[in-house]
PDB file of C-alpha atoms and ligand atoms in Angstrom:
ATOM      1  CA  UNK R   1      79.862 109.580  73.252  1.00  0.00           C
ATOM      2  CA  UNK R   2      77.748 106.408  73.009  1.00  0.00           C
ATOM      3  CA  UNK R   3      76.213 104.268  75.675  1.00  0.00           C
ATOM      4  CA  UNK R   4      79.111 101.788  75.579  1.00  0.00           C
ATOM      5  CA  UNK R   5      81.603 104.484  76.440  1.00  0.00           C
ATOM      6  CA  UNK R   6      79.276 105.611  79.431  1.00  0.00           C
ATOM      7  CA  UNK R   7      79.008 102.101  80.614  1.00  0.00           C
ATOM      8  CA  UNK R   8      82.683 101.509  80.472  1.00  0.00           C
ATOM      9  CA  UNK R   9      83.226 104.761  82.463  1.00  0.00           C
ATOM     10  CA  UNK R  10      80.788 103.548  85.198  1.00  0.00           C
ATOM     11  CA  UNK R  11      82.548 100.152  85.423  1.00  0.00           C
ATOM     12  CA  UNK R  12      85.822 101.886  85.834  1.00  0.00           C
ATOM     13  CA  UNK R  13      84.461 104.064  88.491  1.00  0.00           C
ATOM     14  CA  UNK R  14      83.060 101.075  90.267  1.00  0.00           C
ATOM     15  CA  UNK R  15      86.402  99.358  90.246  1.00  0.00           C
ATOM     16  CA  UNK R  16      88.247 102.379  91.498  1.00  0.00           C
ATOM     17  CA  UNK R  17      85.737 102.887  94.345  1.00  0.00           C
ATOM     18  CA  UNK R  18      85.963  99.175  95.337  1.00  0.00           C
ATOM     19  CA  UNK R  19      89.710  99.309  95.478  1.00  0.00           C
ATOM     20  CA  UNK R  20      89.630 102.780  97.174  1.00  0.00           C
ATOM     21  CA  UNK R  21      87.302 101.476  99.856  1.00  0.00           C
ATOM     22  CA  UNK R  22      88.846  98.141 100.278  1.00  0.00           C
ATOM     23  CA  UNK R  23      92.469  98.452  99.328  1.00  0.00           C
ATOM     24  CA  UNK R  24      94.232  95.010  98.823  1.00  0.00           C
ATOM     25  CA  UNK R  25      97.561  94.494 100.593  1.00  0.00           C
ATOM     26  CA  UNK R  26      97.380  97.615 102.682  1.00  0.00           C
ATOM     27  CA  UNK R  27      99.768  96.803 105.588  1.00  0.00           C
ATOM     28  CA  UNK R  28     103.210  97.643 106.627  1.00  0.00           C
ATOM     29  CA  UNK R  29     105.592  94.730 105.924  1.00  0.00           C
ATOM     30  CA  UNK R  30     108.064  93.141 108.283  1.00  0.00           C
ATOM     31  CA  UNK R  31     111.416  92.200 106.744  1.00  0.00           C
ATOM     32  CA  UNK R  32     110.824  94.049 103.424  1.00  0.00           C
ATOM     33  CA  UNK R  33     113.831  94.005 101.054  1.00  0.00           C
ATOM     34  CA  UNK R  34     113.273  97.554  99.951  1.00  0.00           C
ATOM     35  CA  UNK R  35     110.607 100.247 100.763  1.00  0.00           C
ATOM     36  CA  UNK R  36     110.102 103.955  99.836  1.00  0.00           C
ATOM     37  CA  UNK R  37     107.866 106.733 100.783  1.00  0.00           C
ATOM     38  CA  UNK R  38     105.900 108.862  98.351  1.00  0.00           C
ATOM     39  CA  UNK R  39     104.063 112.149  98.877  1.00  0.00           C
ATOM     40  CA  UNK R  40     101.664 113.948  96.466  1.00  0.00           C
ATOM     41  CA  UNK R  41     101.241 117.251  98.226  1.00  0.00           C
ATOM     42  CA  UNK R  42      98.726 118.547  95.689  1.00  0.00           C
ATOM     43  CA  UNK R  43      96.192 116.045  96.822  1.00  0.00           C
ATOM     44  CA  UNK R  44      97.464 114.945 100.200  1.00  0.00           C
ATOM     45  CA  UNK R  45      98.201 111.356  99.165  1.00  0.00           C
ATOM     46  CA  UNK R  46     100.942 109.641 101.099  1.00  0.00           C
ATOM     47  CA  UNK R  47     102.076 105.982 100.516  1.00  0.00           C
ATOM     48  CA  UNK R  48     104.794 103.693 101.640  1.00  0.00           C
ATOM     49  CA  UNK R  49     105.539 100.751  99.338  1.00  0.00           C
ATOM     50  CA  UNK R  50     107.240  97.666 100.585  1.00  0.00           C
ATOM     51  CA  UNK R  51     108.745  94.929  98.418  1.00  0.00           C
ATOM     52  CA  UNK R  52     110.212  91.562  99.337  1.00  0.00           C
ATOM     53  CA  UNK R  53     112.372  90.171  96.435  1.00  0.00           C
ATOM     54  CA  UNK R  54     113.693  86.646  96.305  1.00  0.00           C
ATOM     55  CA  UNK R  55     117.021  85.490  94.996  1.00  0.00           C
ATOM     56  CA  UNK R  56     115.877  85.701  91.348  1.00  0.00           C
ATOM     57  CA  UNK R  57     114.800  89.283  91.955  1.00  0.00           C
ATOM     58  CA  UNK R  58     111.212  88.316  91.613  1.00  0.00           C
ATOM     59  CA  UNK R  59     108.540  90.149  93.749  1.00  0.00           C
ATOM     60  CA  UNK R  60     107.793  87.607  96.428  1.00  0.00           C
ATOM     61  CA  UNK R  61     105.523  89.962  98.265  1.00  0.00           C
ATOM     62  CA  UNK R  62     104.449  93.625  97.888  1.00  0.00           C
ATOM     63  CA  UNK R  63     102.348  95.785 100.082  1.00  0.00           C
ATOM     64  CA  UNK R  64     101.580  99.459 100.837  1.00  0.00           C
ATOM     65  CA  UNK R  65     100.611 101.641 103.637  1.00  0.00           C
ATOM     66  CA  UNK R  66      99.223 105.106 103.590  1.00  0.00           C
ATOM     67  CA  UNK R  67      96.261 107.450 103.067  1.00  0.00           C
ATOM     68  CA  UNK R  68      94.955 109.294 100.144  1.00  0.00           C
ATOM     69  CA  UNK R  69      92.077 109.792  97.642  1.00  0.00           C
ATOM     70  CA  UNK R  70      90.286 106.859  96.036  1.00  0.00           C
ATOM     71  CA  UNK R  71      92.339 106.924  92.880  1.00  0.00           C
ATOM     72  CA  UNK R  72      95.673 106.905  94.809  1.00  0.00           C
ATOM     73  CA  UNK R  73      94.616 103.996  96.962  1.00  0.00           C
ATOM     74  CA  UNK R  74      92.976 102.143  94.024  1.00  0.00           C
ATOM     75  CA  UNK R  75      96.164 102.494  91.969  1.00  0.00           C
ATOM     76  CA  UNK R  76      98.433 101.288  94.829  1.00  0.00           C
ATOM     77  CA  UNK R  77      96.014  98.403  95.472  1.00  0.00           C
ATOM     78  CA  UNK R  78      95.839  97.328  91.847  1.00  0.00           C
ATOM     79  CA  UNK R  79      99.645  97.608  91.727  1.00  0.00           C
ATOM     80  CA  UNK R  80     100.213  95.261  94.629  1.00  0.00           C
ATOM     81  CA  UNK R  81      97.823  92.701  92.938  1.00  0.00           C
ATOM     82  CA  UNK R  82      99.634  92.926  89.610  1.00  0.00           C
ATOM     83  CA  UNK R  83     103.258  92.955  90.706  1.00  0.00           C
ATOM     84  CA  UNK R  84     103.324  89.978  93.023  1.00  0.00           C
ATOM     85  CA  UNK R  85     105.223  87.250  91.224  1.00  0.00           C
ATOM     86  CA  UNK R  86     106.590  89.598  88.599  1.00  0.00           C
ATOM     87  CA  UNK R  87     110.358  90.054  88.073  1.00  0.00           C
ATOM     88  CA  UNK R  88     112.054  93.383  88.654  1.00  0.00           C
ATOM     89  CA  UNK R  89     112.096  94.076  84.900  1.00  0.00           C
ATOM     90  CA  UNK R  90     108.451  93.275  84.366  1.00  0.00           C
ATOM     91  CA  UNK R  91     107.613  95.559  87.407  1.00  0.00           C
ATOM     92  CA  UNK R  92     109.549  98.452  85.785  1.00  0.00           C
ATOM     93  CA  UNK R  93     107.948  97.810  82.325  1.00  0.00           C
ATOM     94  CA  UNK R  94     104.491  97.950  83.883  1.00  0.00           C
ATOM     95  CA  UNK R  95     105.226 101.049  85.742  1.00  0.00           C
ATOM     96  CA  UNK R  96     106.386 102.772  82.545  1.00  0.00           C
ATOM     97  CA  UNK R  97     103.282 101.705  80.668  1.00  0.00           C
ATOM     98  CA  UNK R  98     101.063 102.686  83.451  1.00  0.00           C
ATOM     99  CA  UNK R  99     102.473 106.239  83.477  1.00  0.00           C
ATOM    100  CA  UNK R 100     102.016 106.382  79.773  1.00  0.00           C
ATOM    101  CA  UNK R 101      98.449 105.203  80.067  1.00  0.00           C
ATOM    102  CA  UNK R 102      97.708 107.960  82.701  1.00  0.00           C
ATOM    103  CA  UNK R 103      99.149 110.677  80.497  1.00  0.00           C
ATOM    104  CA  UNK R 104      97.625 109.444  77.228  1.00  0.00           C
ATOM    105  CA  UNK R 105     101.083 108.681  75.736  1.00  0.00           C
ATOM    106  CA  UNK R 106     101.883 105.615  73.661  1.00  0.00           C
ATOM    107  CA  UNK R 107     103.115 102.957  76.144  1.00  0.00           C
ATOM    108  CA  UNK R 108     106.831 102.472  75.621  1.00  0.00           C
ATOM    109  CA  UNK R 109     107.064  98.852  76.784  1.00  0.00           C
ATOM    110  CA  UNK R 110     105.326  95.669  75.961  1.00  0.00           C
ATOM    111  CA  UNK R 111     103.642  95.037  79.374  1.00  0.00           C
ATOM    112  CA  UNK R 112     101.342  91.956  79.416  1.00  0.00           C
ATOM    113  CA  UNK R 113      98.009  92.787  77.856  1.00  0.00           C
ATOM    114  CA  UNK R 114      95.994  91.264  80.780  1.00  0.00           C
ATOM    115  CA  UNK R 115      97.851  93.430  83.258  1.00  0.00           C
ATOM    116  CA  UNK R 116      97.300  96.602  81.112  1.00  0.00           C
ATOM    117  CA  UNK R 117      93.650  95.592  80.812  1.00  0.00           C
ATOM    118  CA  UNK R 118      93.197  95.734  84.527  1.00  0.00           C
ATOM    119  CA  UNK R 119      94.970  99.052  84.838  1.00  0.00           C
ATOM    120  CA  UNK R 120      92.799 100.583  82.119  1.00  0.00           C
ATOM    121  CA  UNK R 121      90.441 101.630  84.923  1.00  0.00           C
ATOM    122  CA  UNK R 122      93.001 104.296  85.689  1.00  0.00           C
ATOM    123  CA  UNK R 123      93.175 105.654  82.107  1.00  0.00           C
ATOM    124  CA  UNK R 124      90.339 108.202  82.795  1.00  0.00           C
ATOM    125  CA  UNK R 125      92.840 110.469  84.742  1.00  0.00           C
ATOM    126  CA  UNK R 126      94.536 111.510  81.503  1.00  0.00           C
ATOM    127  CA  UNK R 127      91.647 113.948  81.072  1.00  0.00           C
ATOM    128  CA  UNK R 128      92.296 115.437  84.505  1.00  0.00           C
ATOM    129  CA  UNK R 129      95.915 116.518  84.756  1.00  0.00           C
ATOM    130  CA  UNK R 130      95.735 117.221  88.521  1.00  0.00           C
ATOM    131  CA  UNK R 131      94.734 113.557  89.100  1.00  0.00           C
ATOM    132  CA  UNK R 132      97.504 112.015  87.066  1.00  0.00           C
ATOM    133  CA  UNK R 133      99.801 112.188  90.097  1.00  0.00           C
ATOM    134  CA  UNK R 134      97.304 110.436  92.268  1.00  0.00           C
ATOM    135  CA  UNK R 135      97.277 107.484  89.863  1.00  0.00           C
ATOM    136  CA  UNK R 136     101.039 107.397  89.380  1.00  0.00           C
ATOM    137  CA  UNK R 137     102.310 108.029  93.005  1.00  0.00           C
ATOM    138  CA  UNK R 138     102.433 104.422  94.163  1.00  0.00           C
ATOM    139  CA  UNK R 139     104.272 103.417  90.957  1.00  0.00           C
ATOM    140  CA  UNK R 140     106.804 106.234  91.159  1.00  0.00           C
ATOM    141  CA  UNK R 141     107.324 105.151  94.874  1.00  0.00           C
ATOM    142  CA  UNK R 142     107.742 101.488  93.814  1.00  0.00           C
ATOM    143  CA  UNK R 143     110.315 102.461  91.202  1.00  0.00           C
ATOM    144  CA  UNK R 144     112.170 104.452  93.872  1.00  0.00           C
ATOM    145  CA  UNK R 145     112.115 101.449  96.215  1.00  0.00           C
ATOM    146  CA  UNK R 146     113.519  99.210  93.523  1.00  0.00           C
ATOM    147  CA  UNK R 147     116.239 101.746  92.849  1.00  0.00           C
ATOM    148  CA  UNK R 148     117.206 101.862  96.536  1.00  0.00           C
ATOM    149  CA  UNK R 149     116.172 105.515  96.848  1.00  0.00           C
ATOM    150  CA  UNK R 150     115.582 106.450 100.509  1.00  0.00           C
ATOM    151  CA  UNK R 151     114.478 110.047 100.106  1.00  0.00           C
ATOM    152  CA  UNK R 152     110.623 110.669  99.934  1.00  0.00           C
ATOM    153  CA  UNK R 153     109.357 110.661  96.297  1.00  0.00           C
ATOM    154  CA  UNK R 154     107.481 114.017  95.927  1.00  0.00           C
ATOM    155  CA  UNK R 155     105.374 114.523  92.885  1.00  0.00           C
ATOM    156  CA  UNK R 156     105.141 118.174  91.989  1.00  0.00           C
TER     157      UNK R 156
HETATM  158 ZN1  LIG Z 201      94.897 112.014  95.182  1.00  0.00          ZN
END
């Protein structure tokens, strides 16, 4: 492994720690169109994701509330930044690609490259199977919210 890879890893680590310490859009939302709870008992991460959709099914606002490890909070924080202004279909495509990124699979959809670039900071979890659920919890929960699922999403 060369210096570049190590530098990139440090940069990723820095972004995760920054979002983990100072999560963006961490607040309960009044008047959300949909919301869902997610629980990752393996690590103790818990999130609630809130979305407000406008008439065109575009994400007008998105926030999350909860507690968990730096990776779970960073992933939720990045998600809220990336999904605001996206359509429901774009949100679902990004979610599929993020999950592929975290498991080392080939991304199934054509999510915007700039969004996937920002999510690349989470790609390191693919080498740590127990942390994959930390990185994907908020996204599973967001999918459940969009699908109108009211039961708590539990990763196993
Ligand atoms: Zn975690």
